[in-house]
mmCIF file of C-alpha atoms in Angstrom:
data_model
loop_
_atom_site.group_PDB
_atom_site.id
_atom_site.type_symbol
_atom_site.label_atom_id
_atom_site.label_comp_id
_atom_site.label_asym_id
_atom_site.label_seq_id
_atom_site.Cartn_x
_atom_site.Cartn_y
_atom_site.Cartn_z
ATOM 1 C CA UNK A 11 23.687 -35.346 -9.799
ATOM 2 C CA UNK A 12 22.408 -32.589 -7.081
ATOM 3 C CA UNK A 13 25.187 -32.113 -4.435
ATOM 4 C CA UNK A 14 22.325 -31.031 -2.627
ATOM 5 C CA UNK A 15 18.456 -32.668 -1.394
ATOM 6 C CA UNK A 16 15.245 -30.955 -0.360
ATOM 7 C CA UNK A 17 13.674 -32.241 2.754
ATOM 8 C CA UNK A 18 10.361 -30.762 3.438
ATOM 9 C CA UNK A 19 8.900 -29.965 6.762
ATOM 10 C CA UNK A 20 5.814 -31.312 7.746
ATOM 11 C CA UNK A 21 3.930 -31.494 10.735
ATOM 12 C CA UNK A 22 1.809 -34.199 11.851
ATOM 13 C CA UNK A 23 0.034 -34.262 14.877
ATOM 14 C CA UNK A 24 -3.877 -33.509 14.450
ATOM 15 C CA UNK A 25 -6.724 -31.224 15.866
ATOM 16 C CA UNK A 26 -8.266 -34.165 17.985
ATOM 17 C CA UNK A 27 -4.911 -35.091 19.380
ATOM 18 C CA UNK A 28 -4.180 -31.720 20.773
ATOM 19 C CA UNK A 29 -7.580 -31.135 21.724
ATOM 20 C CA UNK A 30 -6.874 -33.565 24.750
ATOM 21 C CA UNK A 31 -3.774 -31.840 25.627
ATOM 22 C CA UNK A 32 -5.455 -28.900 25.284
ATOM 23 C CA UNK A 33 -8.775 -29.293 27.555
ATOM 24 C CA UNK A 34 -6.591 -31.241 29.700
ATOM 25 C CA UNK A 35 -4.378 -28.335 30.054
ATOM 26 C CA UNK A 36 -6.960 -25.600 31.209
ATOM 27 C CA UNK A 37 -8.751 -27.927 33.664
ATOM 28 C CA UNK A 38 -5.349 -28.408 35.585
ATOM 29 C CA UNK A 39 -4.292 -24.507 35.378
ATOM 30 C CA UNK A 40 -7.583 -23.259 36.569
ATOM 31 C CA UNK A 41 -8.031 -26.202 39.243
ATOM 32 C CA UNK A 42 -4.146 -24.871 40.447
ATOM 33 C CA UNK A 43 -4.997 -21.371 40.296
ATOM 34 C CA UNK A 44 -2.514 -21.102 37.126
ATOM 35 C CA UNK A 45 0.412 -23.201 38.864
ATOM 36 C CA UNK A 46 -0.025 -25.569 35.788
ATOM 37 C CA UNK A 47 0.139 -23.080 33.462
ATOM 38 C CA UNK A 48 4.061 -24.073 33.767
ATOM 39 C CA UNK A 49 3.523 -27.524 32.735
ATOM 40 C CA UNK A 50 0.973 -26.655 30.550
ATOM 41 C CA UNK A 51 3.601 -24.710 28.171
ATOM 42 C CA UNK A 52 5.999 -27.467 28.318
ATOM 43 C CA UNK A 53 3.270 -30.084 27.361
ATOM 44 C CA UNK A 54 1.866 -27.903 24.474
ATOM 45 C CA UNK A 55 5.401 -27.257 23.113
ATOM 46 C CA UNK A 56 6.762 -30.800 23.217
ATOM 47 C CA UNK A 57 3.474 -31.873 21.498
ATOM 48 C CA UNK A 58 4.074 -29.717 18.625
ATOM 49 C CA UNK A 59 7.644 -29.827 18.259
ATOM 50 C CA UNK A 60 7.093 -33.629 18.622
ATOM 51 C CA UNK A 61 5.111 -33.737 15.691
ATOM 52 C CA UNK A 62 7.346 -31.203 13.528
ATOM 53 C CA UNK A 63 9.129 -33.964 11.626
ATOM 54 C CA UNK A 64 12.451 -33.126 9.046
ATOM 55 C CA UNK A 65 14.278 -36.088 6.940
ATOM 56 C CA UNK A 66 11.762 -38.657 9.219
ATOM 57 C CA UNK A 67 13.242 -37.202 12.793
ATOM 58 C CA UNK A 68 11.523 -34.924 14.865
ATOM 59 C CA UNK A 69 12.708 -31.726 16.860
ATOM 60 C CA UNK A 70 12.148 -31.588 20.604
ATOM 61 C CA UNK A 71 11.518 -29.144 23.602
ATOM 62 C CA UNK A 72 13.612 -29.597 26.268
ATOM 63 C CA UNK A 73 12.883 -27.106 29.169
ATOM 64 C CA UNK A 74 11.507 -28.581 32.273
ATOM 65 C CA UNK A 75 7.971 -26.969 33.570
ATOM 66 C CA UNK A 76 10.202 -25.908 36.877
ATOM 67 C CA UNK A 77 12.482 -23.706 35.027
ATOM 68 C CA UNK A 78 8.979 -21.940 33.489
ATOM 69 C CA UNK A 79 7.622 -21.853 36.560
ATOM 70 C CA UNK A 80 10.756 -20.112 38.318
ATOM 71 C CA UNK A 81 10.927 -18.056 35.846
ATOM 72 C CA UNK A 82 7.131 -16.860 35.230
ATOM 73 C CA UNK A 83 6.953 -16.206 39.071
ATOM 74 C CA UNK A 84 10.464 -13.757 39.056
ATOM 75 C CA UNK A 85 8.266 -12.125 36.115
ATOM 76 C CA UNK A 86 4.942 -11.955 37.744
ATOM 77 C CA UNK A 87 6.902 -10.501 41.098
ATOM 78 C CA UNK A 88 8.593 -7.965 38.796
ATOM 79 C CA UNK A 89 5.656 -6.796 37.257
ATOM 80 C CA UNK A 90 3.255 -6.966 40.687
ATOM 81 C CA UNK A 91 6.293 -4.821 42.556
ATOM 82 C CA UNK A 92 5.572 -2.146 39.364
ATOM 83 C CA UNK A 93 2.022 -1.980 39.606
ATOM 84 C CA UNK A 94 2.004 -1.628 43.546
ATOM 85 C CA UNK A 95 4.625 0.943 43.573
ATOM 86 C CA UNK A 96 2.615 2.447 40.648
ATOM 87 C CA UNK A 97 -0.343 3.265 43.124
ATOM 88 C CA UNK A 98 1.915 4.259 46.470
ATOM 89 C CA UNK A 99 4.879 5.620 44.896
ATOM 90 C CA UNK A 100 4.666 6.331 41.526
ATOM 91 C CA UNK A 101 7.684 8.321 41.521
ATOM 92 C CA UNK A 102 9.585 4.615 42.411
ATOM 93 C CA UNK A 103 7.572 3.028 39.445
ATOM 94 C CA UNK A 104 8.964 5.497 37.080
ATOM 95 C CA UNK A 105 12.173 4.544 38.259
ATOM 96 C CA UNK A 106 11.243 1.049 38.025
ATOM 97 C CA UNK A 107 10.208 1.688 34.349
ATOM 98 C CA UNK A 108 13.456 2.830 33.266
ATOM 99 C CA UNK A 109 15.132 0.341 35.219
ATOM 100 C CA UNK A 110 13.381 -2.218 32.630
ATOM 101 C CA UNK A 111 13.858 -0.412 29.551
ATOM 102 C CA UNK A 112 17.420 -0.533 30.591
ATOM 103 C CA UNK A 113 17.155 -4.298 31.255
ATOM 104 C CA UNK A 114 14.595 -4.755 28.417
ATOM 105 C CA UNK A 115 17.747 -5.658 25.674
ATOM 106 C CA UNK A 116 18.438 -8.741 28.462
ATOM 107 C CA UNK A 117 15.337 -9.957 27.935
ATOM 108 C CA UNK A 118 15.242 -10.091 24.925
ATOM 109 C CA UNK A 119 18.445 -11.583 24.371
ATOM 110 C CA UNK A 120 18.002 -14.379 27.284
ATOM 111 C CA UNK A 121 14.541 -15.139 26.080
ATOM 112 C CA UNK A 122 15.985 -15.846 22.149
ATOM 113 C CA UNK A 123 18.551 -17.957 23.867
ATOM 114 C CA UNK A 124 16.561 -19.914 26.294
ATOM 115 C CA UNK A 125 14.069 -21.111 23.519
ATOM 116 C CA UNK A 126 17.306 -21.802 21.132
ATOM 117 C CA UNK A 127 18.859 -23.756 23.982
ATOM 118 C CA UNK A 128 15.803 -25.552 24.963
ATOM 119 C CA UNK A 129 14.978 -26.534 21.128
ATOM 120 C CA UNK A 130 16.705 -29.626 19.644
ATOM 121 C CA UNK A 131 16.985 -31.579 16.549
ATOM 122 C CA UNK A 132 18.529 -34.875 16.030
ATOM 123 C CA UNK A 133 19.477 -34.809 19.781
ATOM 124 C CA UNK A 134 21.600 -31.529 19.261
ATOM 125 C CA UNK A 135 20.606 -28.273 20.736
ATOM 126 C CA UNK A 136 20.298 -24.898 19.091
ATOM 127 C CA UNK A 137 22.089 -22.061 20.550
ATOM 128 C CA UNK A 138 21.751 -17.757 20.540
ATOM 129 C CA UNK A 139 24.817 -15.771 20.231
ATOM 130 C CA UNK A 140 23.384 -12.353 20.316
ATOM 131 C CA UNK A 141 24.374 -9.669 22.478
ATOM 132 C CA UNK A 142 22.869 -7.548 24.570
ATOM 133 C CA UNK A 143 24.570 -4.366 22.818
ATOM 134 C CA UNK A 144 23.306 -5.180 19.650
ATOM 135 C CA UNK A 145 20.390 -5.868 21.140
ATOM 136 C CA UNK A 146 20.004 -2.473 22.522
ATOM 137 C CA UNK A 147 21.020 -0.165 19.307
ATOM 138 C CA UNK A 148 18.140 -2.346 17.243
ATOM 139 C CA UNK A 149 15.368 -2.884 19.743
ATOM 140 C CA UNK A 150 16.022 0.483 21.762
ATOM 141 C CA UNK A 151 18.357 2.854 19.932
ATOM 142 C CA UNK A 152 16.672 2.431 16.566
ATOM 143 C CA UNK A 153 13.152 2.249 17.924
ATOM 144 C CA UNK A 154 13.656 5.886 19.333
ATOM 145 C CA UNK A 155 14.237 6.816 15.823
ATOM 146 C CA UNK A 156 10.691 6.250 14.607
ATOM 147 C CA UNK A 157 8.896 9.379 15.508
ATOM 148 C CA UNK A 158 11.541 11.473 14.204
ATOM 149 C CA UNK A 159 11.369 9.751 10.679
ATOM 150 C CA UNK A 160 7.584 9.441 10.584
ATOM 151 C CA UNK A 161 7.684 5.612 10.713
ATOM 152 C CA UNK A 162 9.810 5.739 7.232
ATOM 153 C CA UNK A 163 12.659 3.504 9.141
ATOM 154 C CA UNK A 164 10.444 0.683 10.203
ATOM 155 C CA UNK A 165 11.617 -1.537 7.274
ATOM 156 C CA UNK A 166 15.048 -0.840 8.589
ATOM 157 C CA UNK A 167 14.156 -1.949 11.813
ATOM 158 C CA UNK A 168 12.491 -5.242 10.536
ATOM 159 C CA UNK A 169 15.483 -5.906 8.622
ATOM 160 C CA UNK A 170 18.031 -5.515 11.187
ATOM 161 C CA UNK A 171 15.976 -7.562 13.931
ATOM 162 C CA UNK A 172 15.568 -10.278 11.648
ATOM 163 C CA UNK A 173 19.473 -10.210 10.714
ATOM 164 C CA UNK A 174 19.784 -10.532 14.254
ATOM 165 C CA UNK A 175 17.554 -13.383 15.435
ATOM 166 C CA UNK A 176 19.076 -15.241 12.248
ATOM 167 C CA UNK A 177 22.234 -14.149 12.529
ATOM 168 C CA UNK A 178 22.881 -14.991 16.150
ATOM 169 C CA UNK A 179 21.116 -18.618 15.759
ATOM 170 C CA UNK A 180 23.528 -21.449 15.911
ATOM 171 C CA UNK A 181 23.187 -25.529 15.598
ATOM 172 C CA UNK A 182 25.620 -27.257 17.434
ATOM 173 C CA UNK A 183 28.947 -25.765 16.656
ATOM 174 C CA UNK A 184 27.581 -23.882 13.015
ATOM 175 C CA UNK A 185 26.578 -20.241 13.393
ATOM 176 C CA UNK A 186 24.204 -19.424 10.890
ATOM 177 C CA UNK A 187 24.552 -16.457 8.505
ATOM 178 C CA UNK A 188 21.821 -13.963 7.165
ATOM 179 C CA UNK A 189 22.652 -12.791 3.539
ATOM 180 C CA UNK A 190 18.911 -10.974 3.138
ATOM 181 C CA UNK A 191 19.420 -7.623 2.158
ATOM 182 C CA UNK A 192 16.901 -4.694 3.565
ATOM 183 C CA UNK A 193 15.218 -3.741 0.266
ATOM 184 C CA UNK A 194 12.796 -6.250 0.118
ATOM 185 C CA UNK A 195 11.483 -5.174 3.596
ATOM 186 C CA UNK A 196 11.074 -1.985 2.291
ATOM 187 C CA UNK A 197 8.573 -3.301 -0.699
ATOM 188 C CA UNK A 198 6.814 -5.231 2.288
ATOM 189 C CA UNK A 199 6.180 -1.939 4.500
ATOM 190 C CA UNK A 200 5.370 0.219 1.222
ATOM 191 C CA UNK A 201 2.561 -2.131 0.330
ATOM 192 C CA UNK A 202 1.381 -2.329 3.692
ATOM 193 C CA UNK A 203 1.183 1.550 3.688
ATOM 194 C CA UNK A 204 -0.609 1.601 0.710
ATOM 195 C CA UNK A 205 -2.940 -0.599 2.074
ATOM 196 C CA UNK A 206 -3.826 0.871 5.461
ATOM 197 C CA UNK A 207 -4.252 4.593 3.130
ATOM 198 C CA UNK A 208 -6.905 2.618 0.977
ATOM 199 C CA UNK A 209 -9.707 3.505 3.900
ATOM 200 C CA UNK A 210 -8.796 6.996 4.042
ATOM 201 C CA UNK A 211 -8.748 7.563 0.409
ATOM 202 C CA UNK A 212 -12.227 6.189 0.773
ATOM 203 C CA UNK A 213 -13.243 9.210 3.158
ATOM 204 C CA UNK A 214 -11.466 11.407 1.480
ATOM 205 C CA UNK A 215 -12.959 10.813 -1.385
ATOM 206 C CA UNK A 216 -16.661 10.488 0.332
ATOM 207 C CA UNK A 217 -15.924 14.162 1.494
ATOM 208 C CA UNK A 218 -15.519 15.348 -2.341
ATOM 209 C CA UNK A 219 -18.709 13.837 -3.595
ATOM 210 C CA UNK A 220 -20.305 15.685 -0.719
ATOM 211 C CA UNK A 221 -18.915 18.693 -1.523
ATOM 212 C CA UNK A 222 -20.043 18.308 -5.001
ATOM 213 C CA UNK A 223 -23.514 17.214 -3.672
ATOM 214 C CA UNK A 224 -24.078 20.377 -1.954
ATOM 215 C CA UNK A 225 -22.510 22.603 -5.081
ATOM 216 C CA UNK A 226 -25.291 21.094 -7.131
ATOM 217 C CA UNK A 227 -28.072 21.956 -4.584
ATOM 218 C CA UNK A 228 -28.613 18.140 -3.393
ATOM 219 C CA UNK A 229 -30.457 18.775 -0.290
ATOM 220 C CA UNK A 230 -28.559 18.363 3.282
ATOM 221 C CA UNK A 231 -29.877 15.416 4.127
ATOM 222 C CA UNK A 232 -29.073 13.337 0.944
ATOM 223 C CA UNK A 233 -25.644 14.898 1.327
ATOM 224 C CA UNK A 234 -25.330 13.507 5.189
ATOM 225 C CA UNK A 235 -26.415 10.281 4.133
ATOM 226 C CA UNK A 236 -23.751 10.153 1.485
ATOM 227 C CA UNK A 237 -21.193 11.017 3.916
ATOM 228 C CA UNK A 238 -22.382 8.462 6.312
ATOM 229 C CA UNK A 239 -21.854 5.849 4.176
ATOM 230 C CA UNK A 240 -18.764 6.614 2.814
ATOM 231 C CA UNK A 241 -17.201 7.174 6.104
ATOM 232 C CA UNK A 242 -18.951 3.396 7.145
ATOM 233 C CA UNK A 243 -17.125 1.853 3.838
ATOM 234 C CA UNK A 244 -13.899 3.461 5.399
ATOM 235 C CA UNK A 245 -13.832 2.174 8.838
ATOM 236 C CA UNK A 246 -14.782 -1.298 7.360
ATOM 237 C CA UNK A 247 -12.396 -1.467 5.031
ATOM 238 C CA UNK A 248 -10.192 -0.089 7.855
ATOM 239 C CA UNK A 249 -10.690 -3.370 10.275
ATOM 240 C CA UNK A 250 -10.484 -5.446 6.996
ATOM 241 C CA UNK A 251 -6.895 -4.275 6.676
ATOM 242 C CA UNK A 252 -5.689 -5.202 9.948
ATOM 243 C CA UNK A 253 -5.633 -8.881 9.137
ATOM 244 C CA UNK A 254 -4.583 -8.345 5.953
ATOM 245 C CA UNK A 255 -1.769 -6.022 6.995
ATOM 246 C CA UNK A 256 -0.787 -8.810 9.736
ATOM 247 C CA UNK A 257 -0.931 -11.654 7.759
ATOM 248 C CA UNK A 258 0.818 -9.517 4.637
ATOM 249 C CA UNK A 259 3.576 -9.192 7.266
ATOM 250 C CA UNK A 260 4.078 -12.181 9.176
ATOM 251 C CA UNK A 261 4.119 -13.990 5.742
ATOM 252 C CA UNK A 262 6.639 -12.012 3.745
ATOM 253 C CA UNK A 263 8.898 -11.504 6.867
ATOM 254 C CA UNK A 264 8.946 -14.993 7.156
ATOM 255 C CA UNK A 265 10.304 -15.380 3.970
ATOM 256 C CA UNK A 266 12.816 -13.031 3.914
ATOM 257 C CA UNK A 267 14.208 -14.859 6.988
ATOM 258 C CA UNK A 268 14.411 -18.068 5.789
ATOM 259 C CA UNK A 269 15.073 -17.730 2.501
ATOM 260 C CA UNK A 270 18.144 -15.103 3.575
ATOM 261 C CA UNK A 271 19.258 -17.539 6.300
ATOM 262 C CA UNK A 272 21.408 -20.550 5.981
ATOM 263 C CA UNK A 273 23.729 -22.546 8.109
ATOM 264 C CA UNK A 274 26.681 -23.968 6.882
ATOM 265 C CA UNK A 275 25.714 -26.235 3.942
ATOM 266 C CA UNK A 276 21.698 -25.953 4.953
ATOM 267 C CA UNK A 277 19.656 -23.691 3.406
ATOM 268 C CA UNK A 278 15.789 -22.884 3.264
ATOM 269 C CA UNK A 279 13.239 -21.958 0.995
ATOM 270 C CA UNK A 280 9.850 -20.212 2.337
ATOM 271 C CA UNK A 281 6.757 -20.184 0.401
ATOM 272 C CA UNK A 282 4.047 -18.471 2.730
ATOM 273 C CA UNK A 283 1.412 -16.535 1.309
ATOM 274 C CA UNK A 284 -0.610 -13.589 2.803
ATOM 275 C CA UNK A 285 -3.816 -14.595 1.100
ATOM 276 C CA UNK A 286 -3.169 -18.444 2.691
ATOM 277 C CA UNK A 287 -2.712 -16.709 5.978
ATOM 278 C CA UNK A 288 -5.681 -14.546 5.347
ATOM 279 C CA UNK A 289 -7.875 -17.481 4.981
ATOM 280 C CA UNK A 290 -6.764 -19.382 7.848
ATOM 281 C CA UNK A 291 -6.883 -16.844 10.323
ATOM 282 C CA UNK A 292 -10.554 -15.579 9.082
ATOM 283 C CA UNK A 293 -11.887 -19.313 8.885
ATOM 284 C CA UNK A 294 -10.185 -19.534 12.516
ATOM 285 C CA UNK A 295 -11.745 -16.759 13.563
ATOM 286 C CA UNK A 296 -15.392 -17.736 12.557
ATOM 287 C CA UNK A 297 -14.789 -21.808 13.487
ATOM 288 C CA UNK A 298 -13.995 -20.029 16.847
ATOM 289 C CA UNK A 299 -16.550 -17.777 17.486
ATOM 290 C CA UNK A 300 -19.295 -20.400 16.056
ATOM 291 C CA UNK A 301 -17.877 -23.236 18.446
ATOM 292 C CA UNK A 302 -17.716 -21.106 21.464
ATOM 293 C CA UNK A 303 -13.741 -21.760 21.609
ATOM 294 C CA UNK A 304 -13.788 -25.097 21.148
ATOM 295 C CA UNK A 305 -12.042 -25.101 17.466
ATOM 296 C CA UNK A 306 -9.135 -23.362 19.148
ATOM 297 C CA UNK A 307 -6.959 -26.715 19.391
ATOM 298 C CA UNK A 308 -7.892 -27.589 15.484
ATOM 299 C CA UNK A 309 -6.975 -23.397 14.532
ATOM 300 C CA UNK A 310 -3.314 -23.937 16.125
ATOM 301 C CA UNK A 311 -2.901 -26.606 14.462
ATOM 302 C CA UNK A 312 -4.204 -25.570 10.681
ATOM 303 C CA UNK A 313 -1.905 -23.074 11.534
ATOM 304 C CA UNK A 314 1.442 -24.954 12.550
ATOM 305 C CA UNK A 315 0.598 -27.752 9.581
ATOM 306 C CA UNK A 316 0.582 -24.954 6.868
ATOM 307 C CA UNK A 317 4.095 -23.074 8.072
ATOM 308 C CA UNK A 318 5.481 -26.190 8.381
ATOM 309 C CA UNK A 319 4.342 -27.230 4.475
ATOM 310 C CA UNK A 320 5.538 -23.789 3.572
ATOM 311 C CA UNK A 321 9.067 -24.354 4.886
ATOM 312 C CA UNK A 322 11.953 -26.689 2.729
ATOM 313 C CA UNK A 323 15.243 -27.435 3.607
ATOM 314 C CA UNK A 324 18.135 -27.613 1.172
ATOM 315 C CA UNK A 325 21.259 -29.615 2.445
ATOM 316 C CA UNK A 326 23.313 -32.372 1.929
ATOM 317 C CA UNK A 327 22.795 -35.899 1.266
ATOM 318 C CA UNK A 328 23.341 -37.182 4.372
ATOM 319 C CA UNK A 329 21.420 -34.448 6.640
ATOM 320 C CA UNK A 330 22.339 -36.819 9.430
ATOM 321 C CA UNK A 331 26.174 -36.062 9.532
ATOM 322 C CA UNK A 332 25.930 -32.762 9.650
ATOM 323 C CA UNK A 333 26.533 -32.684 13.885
ATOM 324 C CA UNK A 334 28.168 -31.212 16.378
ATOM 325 C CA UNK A 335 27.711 -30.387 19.895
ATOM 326 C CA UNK A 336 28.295 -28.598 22.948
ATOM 327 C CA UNK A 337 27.466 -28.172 26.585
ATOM 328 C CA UNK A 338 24.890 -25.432 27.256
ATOM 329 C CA UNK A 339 22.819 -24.019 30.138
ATOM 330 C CA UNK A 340 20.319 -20.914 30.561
ATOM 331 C CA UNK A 341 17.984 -19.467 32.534
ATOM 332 C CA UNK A 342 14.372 -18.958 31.493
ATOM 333 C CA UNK A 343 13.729 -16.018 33.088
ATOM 334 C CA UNK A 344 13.930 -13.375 30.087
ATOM 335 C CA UNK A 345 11.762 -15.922 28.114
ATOM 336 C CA UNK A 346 8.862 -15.594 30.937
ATOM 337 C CA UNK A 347 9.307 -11.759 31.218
ATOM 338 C CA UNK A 348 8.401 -11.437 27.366
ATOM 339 C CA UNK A 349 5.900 -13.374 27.107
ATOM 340 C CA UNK A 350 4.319 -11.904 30.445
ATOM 341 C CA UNK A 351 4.750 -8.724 28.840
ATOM 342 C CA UNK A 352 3.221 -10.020 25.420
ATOM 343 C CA UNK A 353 6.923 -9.298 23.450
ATOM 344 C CA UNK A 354 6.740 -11.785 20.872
ATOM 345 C CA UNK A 355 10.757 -12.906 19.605
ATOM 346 C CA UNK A 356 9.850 -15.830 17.640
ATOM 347 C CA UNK A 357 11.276 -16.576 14.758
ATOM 348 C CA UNK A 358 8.073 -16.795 12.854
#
């Protein structure tokens, strides 16, 4: 017998359910001026952490739309005190610049923690543990490294910021560990290189059948319309890759986080799949466009149902015992200031 039971994720809430919440949602913010946007968040998040369900009991969200609000307003005053000083002083907003990117490692540590501390399961909180050193030599010190390795240490990078949101995560009283190593990343990153090269070896390769066009005597204008669409076939292919290169990404790095993570006797097993992703976000995307924005509420949740069938948990038999608890408290101030400044932290 297994000393050990898989318990799937799902997710069930559905597109009509959320479109309520949804519709509901923008009326209020834009009737408020964007006060509600506060509320807003905290309804959208409950709804789908409500319907995230694991061994029959689901997570919740506990922030309250007051801490979002304080803390979206000490953003937006932050950011409104940069762009004024940025037209009367800029010398001040270069100061005030720094002074962020000095600050920015706080952010990004308070915001991990306030959405750890403000997501539960089985009544028990989840906790952050990083520090705001670490944070610094990963998402300052080694970012500063790019340029002078021609992007070669971005796998690096990857690794060692998903080491540290996993790393630093904690469930009660049980700090999880990340035992991913940072080769696969670099197989990820490769591929994706290869990829985004595919359109210029296109137009590179339009520009020698030119050349060869014109060493036979093809006349110039069969030779510019040769080149024309060759460099068209590029810069489509081009866009194509974006998605591709995003979903490629967001798909594999999930993996390597879950299945490198575990927590105490809890482990995971990911199964996303660029191509999946591909298709969902495409089908989104058209859905979206065709409905005039309507589908939006059905896209986030195609999107949220097919991570959460993607994700297994391995533990013991009695996932219920495994508890523990503490007291916690935080601030969601850092949390506001990334997502004002469109830093996504999440863990997927």
């Amino acid at each position: 017998m297994s000393l050990t039971k898989q318990y799937p994720m799902q997710f069930t809430g559905t597109g009509r359910e959320y479109f309520v919440i949804w519709i509901v949602n923008i009326a209020l913010t834009l009737v408020t001026f964007g006060i509600y946007s506060a509320w807003a968040k905290v309804r959208t998040l409950r709804w789908f952490y409500g319907h995230t369900r694991l061994d029959d009991q689901v997570f919740s969200y506990l922030a309250t739309p007051l801490q979002i609000l304080r803390g979206r307003l000490i953003a937006l005053a932050a950011i409104a005190a940069y762009y004024a000083t940025s037209y009367f002083a800029p010398r001040l907003a270069i100061v005030l610049m720094l002074v962020f990117l000095v600050l920015l490692p706080w952010i990004i540590v308070n915001s991990l923690r306030f959405h750890a501390r403000q997501s539960a399961y089985r009544g028990l909180r989840f906790d952050f543990t990083g520090s705001v050193g670490e944070a610094a030599r990963i998402f300052i010190g080694l970012q500063l490294l790019i340029p002078f390795t021609l992007g070669l240490i971005l796998p690096y990078v990857a690794y060692r910021q998903v080491r540290f949101i996993a790393g630093n995560t904690v469930y009660g009283q049980t700090g999880a560990r990340y035992e991913g190593s940072h080769k696969p990343f670099w197989g990820v990153y490769l591929l994706s290189l290869g990829l985004i090269l595919l359109p210029l070896a296109i137009i590179a390769f339009g520009a020698y059948q030119v050349y060869a066009l014109r060493a036979a005597g093809i006349p110039p204008e069969t030779a510019a319309a040769a080149a024309g669409s060759y460099l068209l076939a590029g810069m489509a292919v081009f866009y194509l890759m974006i998605p591709v290169i995003g979903a490629l990404i967001q798909a594999r790095t999930a993996n390597l986080l879950y299945n490198g993570a575990a927590l105490g006797p809890v482990g995971f097993a990911s199964r996303q799949r660029a191509r999946d992703l591909i298709w969902i976000y495409l089908s989104n995307l058209v859905l979206i466009a065709l409905t005039l924005g309507l589908f939006i509420p059905w896209a986030k949740v195609r999107l949220a149902r097919y991570r959460a069938r993607s994700l297994t948990v391995n533990g013991p038999h009695d996932l219920g015992g495994f508890v523990a608890g503490q007291h916690q408290s935080s601030t969601a101030t850092g949390s506001e200031m990334a997502d004002l400044l469109d830093l996504n932290f999440g863990l997927t």
